mmCIF file of C-alpha atoms in Angstrom:
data_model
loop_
_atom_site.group_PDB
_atom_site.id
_atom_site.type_symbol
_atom_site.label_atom_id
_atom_site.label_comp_id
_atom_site.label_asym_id
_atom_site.label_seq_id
_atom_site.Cartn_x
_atom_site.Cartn_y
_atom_site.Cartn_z
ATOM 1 C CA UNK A 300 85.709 76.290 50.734
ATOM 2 C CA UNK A 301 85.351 79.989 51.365
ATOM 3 C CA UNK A 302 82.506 80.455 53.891
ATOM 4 C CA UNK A 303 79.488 82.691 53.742
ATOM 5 C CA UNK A 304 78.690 85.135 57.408
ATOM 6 C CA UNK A 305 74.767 85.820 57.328
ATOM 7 C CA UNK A 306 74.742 88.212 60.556
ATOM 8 C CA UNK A 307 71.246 89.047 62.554
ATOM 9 C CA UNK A 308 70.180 91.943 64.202
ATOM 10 C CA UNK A 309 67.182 90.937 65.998
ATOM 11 C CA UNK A 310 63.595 92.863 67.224
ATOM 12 C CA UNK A 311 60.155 92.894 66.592
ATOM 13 C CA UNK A 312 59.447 90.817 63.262
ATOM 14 C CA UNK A 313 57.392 93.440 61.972
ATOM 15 C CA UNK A 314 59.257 96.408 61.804
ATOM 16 C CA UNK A 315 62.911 95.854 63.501
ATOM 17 C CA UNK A 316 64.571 92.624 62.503
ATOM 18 C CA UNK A 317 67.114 92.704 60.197
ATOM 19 C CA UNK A 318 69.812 90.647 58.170
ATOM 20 C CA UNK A 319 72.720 90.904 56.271
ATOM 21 C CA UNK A 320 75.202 88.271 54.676
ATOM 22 C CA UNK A 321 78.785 88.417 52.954
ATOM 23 C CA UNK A 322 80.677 85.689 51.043
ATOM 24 C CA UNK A 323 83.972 85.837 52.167
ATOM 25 C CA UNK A 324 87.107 86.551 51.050
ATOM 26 C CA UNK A 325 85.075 88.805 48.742
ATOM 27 C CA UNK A 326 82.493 90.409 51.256
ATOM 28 C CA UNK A 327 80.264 90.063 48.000
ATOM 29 C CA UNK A 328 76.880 91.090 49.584
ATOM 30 C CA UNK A 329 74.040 88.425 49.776
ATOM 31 C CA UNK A 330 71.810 90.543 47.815
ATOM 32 C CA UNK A 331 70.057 93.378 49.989
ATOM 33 C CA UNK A 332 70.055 90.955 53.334
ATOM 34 C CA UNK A 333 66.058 91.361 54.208
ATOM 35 C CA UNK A 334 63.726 91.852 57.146
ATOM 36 C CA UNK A 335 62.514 88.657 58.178
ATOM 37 C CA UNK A 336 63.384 85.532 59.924
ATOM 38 C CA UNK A 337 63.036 83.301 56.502
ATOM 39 C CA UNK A 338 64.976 85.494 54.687
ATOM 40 C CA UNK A 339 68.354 84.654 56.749
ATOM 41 C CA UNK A 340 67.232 80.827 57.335
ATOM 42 C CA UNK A 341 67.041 80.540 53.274
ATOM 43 C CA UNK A 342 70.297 82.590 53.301
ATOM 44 C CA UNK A 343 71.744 79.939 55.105
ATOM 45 C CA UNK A 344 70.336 76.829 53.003
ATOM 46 C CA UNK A 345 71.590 78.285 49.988
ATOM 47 C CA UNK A 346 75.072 78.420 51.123
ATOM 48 C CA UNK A 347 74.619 74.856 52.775
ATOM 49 C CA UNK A 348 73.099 73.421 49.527
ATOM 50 C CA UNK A 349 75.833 74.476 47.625
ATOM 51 C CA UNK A 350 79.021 72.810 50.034
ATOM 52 C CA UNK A 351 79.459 76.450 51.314
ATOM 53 C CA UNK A 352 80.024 76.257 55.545
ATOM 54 C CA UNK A 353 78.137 79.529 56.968
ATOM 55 C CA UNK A 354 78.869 81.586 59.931
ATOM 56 C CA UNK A 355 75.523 82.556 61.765
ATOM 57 C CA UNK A 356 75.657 85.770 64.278
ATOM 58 C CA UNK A 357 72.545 86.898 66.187
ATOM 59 C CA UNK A 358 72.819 90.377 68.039
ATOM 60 C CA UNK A 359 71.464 89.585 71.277
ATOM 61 C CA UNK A 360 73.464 87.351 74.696
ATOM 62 C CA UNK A 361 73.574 83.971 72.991
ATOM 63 C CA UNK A 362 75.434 82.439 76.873
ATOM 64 C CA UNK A 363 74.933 83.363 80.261
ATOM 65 C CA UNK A 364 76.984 83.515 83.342
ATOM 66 C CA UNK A 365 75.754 80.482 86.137
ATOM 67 C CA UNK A 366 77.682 81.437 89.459
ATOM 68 C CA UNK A 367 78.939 78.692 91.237
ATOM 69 C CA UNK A 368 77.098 76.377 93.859
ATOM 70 C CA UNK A 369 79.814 75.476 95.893
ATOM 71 C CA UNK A 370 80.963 78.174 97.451
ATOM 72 C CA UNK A 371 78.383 79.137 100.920
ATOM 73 C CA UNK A 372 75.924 82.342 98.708
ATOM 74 C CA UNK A 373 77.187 81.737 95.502
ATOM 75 C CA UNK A 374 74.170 82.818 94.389
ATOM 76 C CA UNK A 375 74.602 86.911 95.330
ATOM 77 C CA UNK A 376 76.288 86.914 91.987
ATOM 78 C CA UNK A 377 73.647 85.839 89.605
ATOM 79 C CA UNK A 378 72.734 88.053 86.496
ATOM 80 C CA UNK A 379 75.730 89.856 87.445
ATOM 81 C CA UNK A 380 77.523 91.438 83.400
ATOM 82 C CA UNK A 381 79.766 88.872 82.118
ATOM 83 C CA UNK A 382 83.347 90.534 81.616
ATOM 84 C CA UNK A 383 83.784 92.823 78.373
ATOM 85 C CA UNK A 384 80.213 94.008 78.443
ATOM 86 C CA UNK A 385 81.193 97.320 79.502
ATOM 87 C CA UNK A 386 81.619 99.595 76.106
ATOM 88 C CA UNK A 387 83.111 103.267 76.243
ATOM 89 C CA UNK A 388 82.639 103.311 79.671
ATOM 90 C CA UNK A 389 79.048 102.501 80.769
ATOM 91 C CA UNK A 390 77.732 98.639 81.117
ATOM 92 C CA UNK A 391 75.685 96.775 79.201
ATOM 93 C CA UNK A 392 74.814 93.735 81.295
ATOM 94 C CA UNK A 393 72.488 90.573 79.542
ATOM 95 C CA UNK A 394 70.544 90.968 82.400
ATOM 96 C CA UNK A 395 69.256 94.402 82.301
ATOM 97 C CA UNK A 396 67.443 96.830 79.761
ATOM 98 C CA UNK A 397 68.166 96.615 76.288
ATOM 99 C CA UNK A 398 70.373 93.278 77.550
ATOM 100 C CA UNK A 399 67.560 91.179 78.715
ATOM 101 C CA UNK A 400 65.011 92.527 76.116
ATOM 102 C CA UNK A 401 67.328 91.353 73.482
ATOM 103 C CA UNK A 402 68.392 87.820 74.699
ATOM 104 C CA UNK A 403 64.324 87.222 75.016
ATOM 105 C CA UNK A 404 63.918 88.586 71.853
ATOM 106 C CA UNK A 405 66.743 87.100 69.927
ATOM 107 C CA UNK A 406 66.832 83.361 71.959
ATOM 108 C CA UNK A 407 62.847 82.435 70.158
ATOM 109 C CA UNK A 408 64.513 84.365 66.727
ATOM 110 C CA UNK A 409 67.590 81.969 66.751
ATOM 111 C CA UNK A 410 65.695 79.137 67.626
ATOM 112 C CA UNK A 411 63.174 79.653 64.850
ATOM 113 C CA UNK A 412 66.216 80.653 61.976
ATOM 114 C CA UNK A 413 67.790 77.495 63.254
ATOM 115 C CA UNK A 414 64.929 74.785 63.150
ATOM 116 C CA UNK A 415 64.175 76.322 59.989
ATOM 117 C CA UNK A 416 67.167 75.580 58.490
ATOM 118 C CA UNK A 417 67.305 72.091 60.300
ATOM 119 C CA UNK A 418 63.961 71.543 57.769
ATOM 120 C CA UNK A 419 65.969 71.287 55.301
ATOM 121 C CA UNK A 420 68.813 69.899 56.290
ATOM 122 C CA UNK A 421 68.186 67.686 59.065
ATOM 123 C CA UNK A 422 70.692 66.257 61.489
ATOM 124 C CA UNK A 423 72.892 69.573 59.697
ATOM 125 C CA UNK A 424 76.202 69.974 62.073
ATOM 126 C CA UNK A 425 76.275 72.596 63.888
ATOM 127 C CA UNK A 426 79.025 74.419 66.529
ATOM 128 C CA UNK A 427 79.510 77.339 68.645
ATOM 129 C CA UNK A 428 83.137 76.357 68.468
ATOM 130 C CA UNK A 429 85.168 77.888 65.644
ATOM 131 C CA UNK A 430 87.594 75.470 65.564
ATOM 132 C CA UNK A 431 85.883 72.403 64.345
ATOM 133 C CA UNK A 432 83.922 74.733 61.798
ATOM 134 C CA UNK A 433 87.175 75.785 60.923
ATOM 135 C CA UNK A 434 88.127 72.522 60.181
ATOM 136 C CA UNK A 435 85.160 71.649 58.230
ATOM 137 C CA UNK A 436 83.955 69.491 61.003
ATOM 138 C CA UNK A 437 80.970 71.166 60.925
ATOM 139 C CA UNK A 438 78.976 73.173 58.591
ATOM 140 C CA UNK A 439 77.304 75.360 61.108
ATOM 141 C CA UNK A 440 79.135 78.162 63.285
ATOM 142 C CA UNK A 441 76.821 80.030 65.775
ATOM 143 C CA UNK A 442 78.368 83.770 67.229
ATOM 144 C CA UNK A 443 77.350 86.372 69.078
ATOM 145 C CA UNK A 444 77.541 90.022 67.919
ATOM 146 C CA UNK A 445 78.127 92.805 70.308
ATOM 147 C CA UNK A 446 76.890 95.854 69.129
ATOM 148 C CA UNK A 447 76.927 99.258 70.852
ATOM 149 C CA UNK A 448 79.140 102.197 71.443
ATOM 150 C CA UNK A 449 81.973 103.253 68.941
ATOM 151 C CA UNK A 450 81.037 100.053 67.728
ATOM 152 C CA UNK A 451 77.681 100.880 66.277
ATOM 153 C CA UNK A 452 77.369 102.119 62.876
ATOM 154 C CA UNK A 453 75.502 105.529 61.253
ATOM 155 C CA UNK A 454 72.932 104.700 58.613
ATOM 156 C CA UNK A 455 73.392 105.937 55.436
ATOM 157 C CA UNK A 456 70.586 104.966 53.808
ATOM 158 C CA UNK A 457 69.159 102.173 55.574
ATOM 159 C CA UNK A 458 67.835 101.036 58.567
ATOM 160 C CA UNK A 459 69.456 101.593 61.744
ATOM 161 C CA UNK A 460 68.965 97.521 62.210
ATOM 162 C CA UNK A 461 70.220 96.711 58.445
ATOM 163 C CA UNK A 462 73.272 98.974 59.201
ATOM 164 C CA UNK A 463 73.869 96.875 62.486
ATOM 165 C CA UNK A 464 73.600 93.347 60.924
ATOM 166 C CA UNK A 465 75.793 94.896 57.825
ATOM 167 C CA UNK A 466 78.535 96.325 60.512
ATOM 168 C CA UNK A 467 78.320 93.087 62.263
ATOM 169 C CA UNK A 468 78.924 90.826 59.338
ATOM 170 C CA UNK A 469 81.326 93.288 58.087
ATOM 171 C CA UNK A 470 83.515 92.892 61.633
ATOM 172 C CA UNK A 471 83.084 88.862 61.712
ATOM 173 C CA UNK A 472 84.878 88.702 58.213
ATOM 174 C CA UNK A 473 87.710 91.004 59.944
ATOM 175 C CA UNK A 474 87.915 88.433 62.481
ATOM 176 C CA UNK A 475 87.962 85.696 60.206
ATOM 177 C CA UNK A 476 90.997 87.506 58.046
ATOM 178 C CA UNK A 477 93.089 88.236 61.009
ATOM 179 C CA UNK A 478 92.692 84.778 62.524
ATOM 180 C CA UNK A 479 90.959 85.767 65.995
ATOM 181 C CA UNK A 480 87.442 83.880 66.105
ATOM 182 C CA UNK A 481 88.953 82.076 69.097
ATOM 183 C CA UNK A 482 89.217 84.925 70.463
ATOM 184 C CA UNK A 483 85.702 86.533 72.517
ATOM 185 C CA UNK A 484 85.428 89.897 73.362
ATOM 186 C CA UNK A 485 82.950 88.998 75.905
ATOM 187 C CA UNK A 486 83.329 85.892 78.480
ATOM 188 C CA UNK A 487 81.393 84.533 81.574
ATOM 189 C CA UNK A 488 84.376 83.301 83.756
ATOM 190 C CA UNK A 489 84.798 82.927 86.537
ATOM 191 C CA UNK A 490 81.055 81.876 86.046
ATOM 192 C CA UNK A 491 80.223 78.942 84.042
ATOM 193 C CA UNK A 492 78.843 79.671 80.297
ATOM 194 C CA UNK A 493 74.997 78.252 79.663
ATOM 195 C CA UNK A 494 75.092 78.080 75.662
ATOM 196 C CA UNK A 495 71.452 79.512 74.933
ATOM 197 C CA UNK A 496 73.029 78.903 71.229
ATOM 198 C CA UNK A 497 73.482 75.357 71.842
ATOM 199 C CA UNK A 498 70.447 74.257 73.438
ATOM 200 C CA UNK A 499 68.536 76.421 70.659
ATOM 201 C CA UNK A 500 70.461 73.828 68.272
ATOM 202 C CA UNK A 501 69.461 70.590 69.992
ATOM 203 C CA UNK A 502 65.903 71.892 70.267
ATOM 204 C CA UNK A 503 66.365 72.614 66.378
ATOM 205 C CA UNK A 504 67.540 68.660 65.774
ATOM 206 C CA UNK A 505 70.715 69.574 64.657
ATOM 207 C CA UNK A 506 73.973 67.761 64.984
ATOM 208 C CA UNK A 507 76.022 69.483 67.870
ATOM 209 C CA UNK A 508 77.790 68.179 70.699
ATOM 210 C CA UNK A 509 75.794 68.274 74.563
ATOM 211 C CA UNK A 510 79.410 69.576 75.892
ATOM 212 C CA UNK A 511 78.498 72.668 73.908
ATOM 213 C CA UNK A 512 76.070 73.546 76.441
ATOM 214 C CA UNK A 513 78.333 75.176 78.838
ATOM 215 C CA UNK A 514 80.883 76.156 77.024
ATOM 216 C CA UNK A 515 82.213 79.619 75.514
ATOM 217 C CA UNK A 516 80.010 81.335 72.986
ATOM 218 C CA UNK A 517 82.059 83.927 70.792
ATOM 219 C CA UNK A 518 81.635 87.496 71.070
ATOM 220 C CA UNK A 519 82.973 89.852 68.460
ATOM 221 C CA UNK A 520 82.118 93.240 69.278
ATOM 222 C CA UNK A 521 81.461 95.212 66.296
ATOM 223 C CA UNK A 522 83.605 97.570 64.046
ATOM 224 C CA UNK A 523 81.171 100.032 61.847
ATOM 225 C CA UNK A 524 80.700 98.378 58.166
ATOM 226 C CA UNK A 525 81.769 101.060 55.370
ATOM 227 C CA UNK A 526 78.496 101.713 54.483
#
């Protein structure tokens, strides 16, 4: 069944948080999207209630890199970027200015969104792995959008953070067309990857595999929407 992308552009709940959602092939909109956390958690249900699978993207680091504890001072590279993080030229590391404000920000959002959605459908499957969402293995798919640079859109309109969840919607339903959501723009290698996406999902109750929690989360870095 053709899926629905809800897409989250996360910040203060009271005057910066944003979402948008498409249903896909179409990109029909999901109404207006909205500015609250309940808003894309009901977005979600609705799809779910109905047999439709939903793709759910937060805009802030959903993984981090680990370094290694083998090797003698592995641990000089800790909260080093993760590779792809540069845009245009200048880096935007997880672990530094907007980077760490957002993953703080965005890590108690998505757990919220998603144990609000596990209230009403408990034990729901979940996956940061498009594969087995793909293959209807799961109803769930969990992304991370990259927004910034070229990449971030102009307003016309609306919000700055409406335009941002619309753009990154808009650039997950590229993905989906052109057959590249196994592909990340953004990786932790050689690190290891600590899902923040998955362990948000176990602490929701949903259904999604404890291998999850260090592997890959997928990073599509944003196109501007057409708004």
């Amino acid at each position: 069944m053709a899926p629905r992308v809800v897409a989250v552009d996360v910040g203060s709940v009271r005057t910066n948080f944003a979402w948008a959602g498409l249903d896909l092939p179409g990109r029909r909109p999901v109404g207006e999207g909205g500015t609250h956390p309940e808003g894309a958690a009901l977005a979600v249900l609705e799809a779910i209630d109905s047999g439709v699978p939903v793709a759910l993207g937060f805009e802030a680091p959903l993984m981090v890199p680990v370094s290694p504890v083998g090797p003698v001072d592995g641990w000089k590279t800790l909260g080093q970027a993760r590779q792809g993080e540069t845009a245009d030229g200048r880096s935007r590391p997880w672990s530094a200015g907007a980077g760490s404000g957002a993953l703080a920000t965005g890590l108690v959002q998505m757990a919220w969104v998603l144990e609000r959605v596990g209230s009403g459908r408990p034990a729901l499957r979940c996956t940061t792995r498009p594969e087995p969402w793909l293959a209807g293995d799961a109803e769930l798919f969990v992304w991370e959008a990259f927004v910034s640079g070229t990449g971030k859109p102009v307003p016309a309109g609306i919000t700055q953070h409406a335009a941002d969840a619309a753009a990154a919607a808009d650039t997950f339903a590229d993905r989906l067309e052109e057959g590249t959501l196994s592909a990340s723009d953004v990786v932790c290698a050689p690190s290891s990857s600590f899902n923040l996406a998955a362990a948000a999902a176990a602490y929701a109750g949903l259904t999604i595999a404890g291998s999850e929690l260090r592997d890959q989360v997928q990073v599509y870095r944003t196109r501007p929407a057409l708004l």
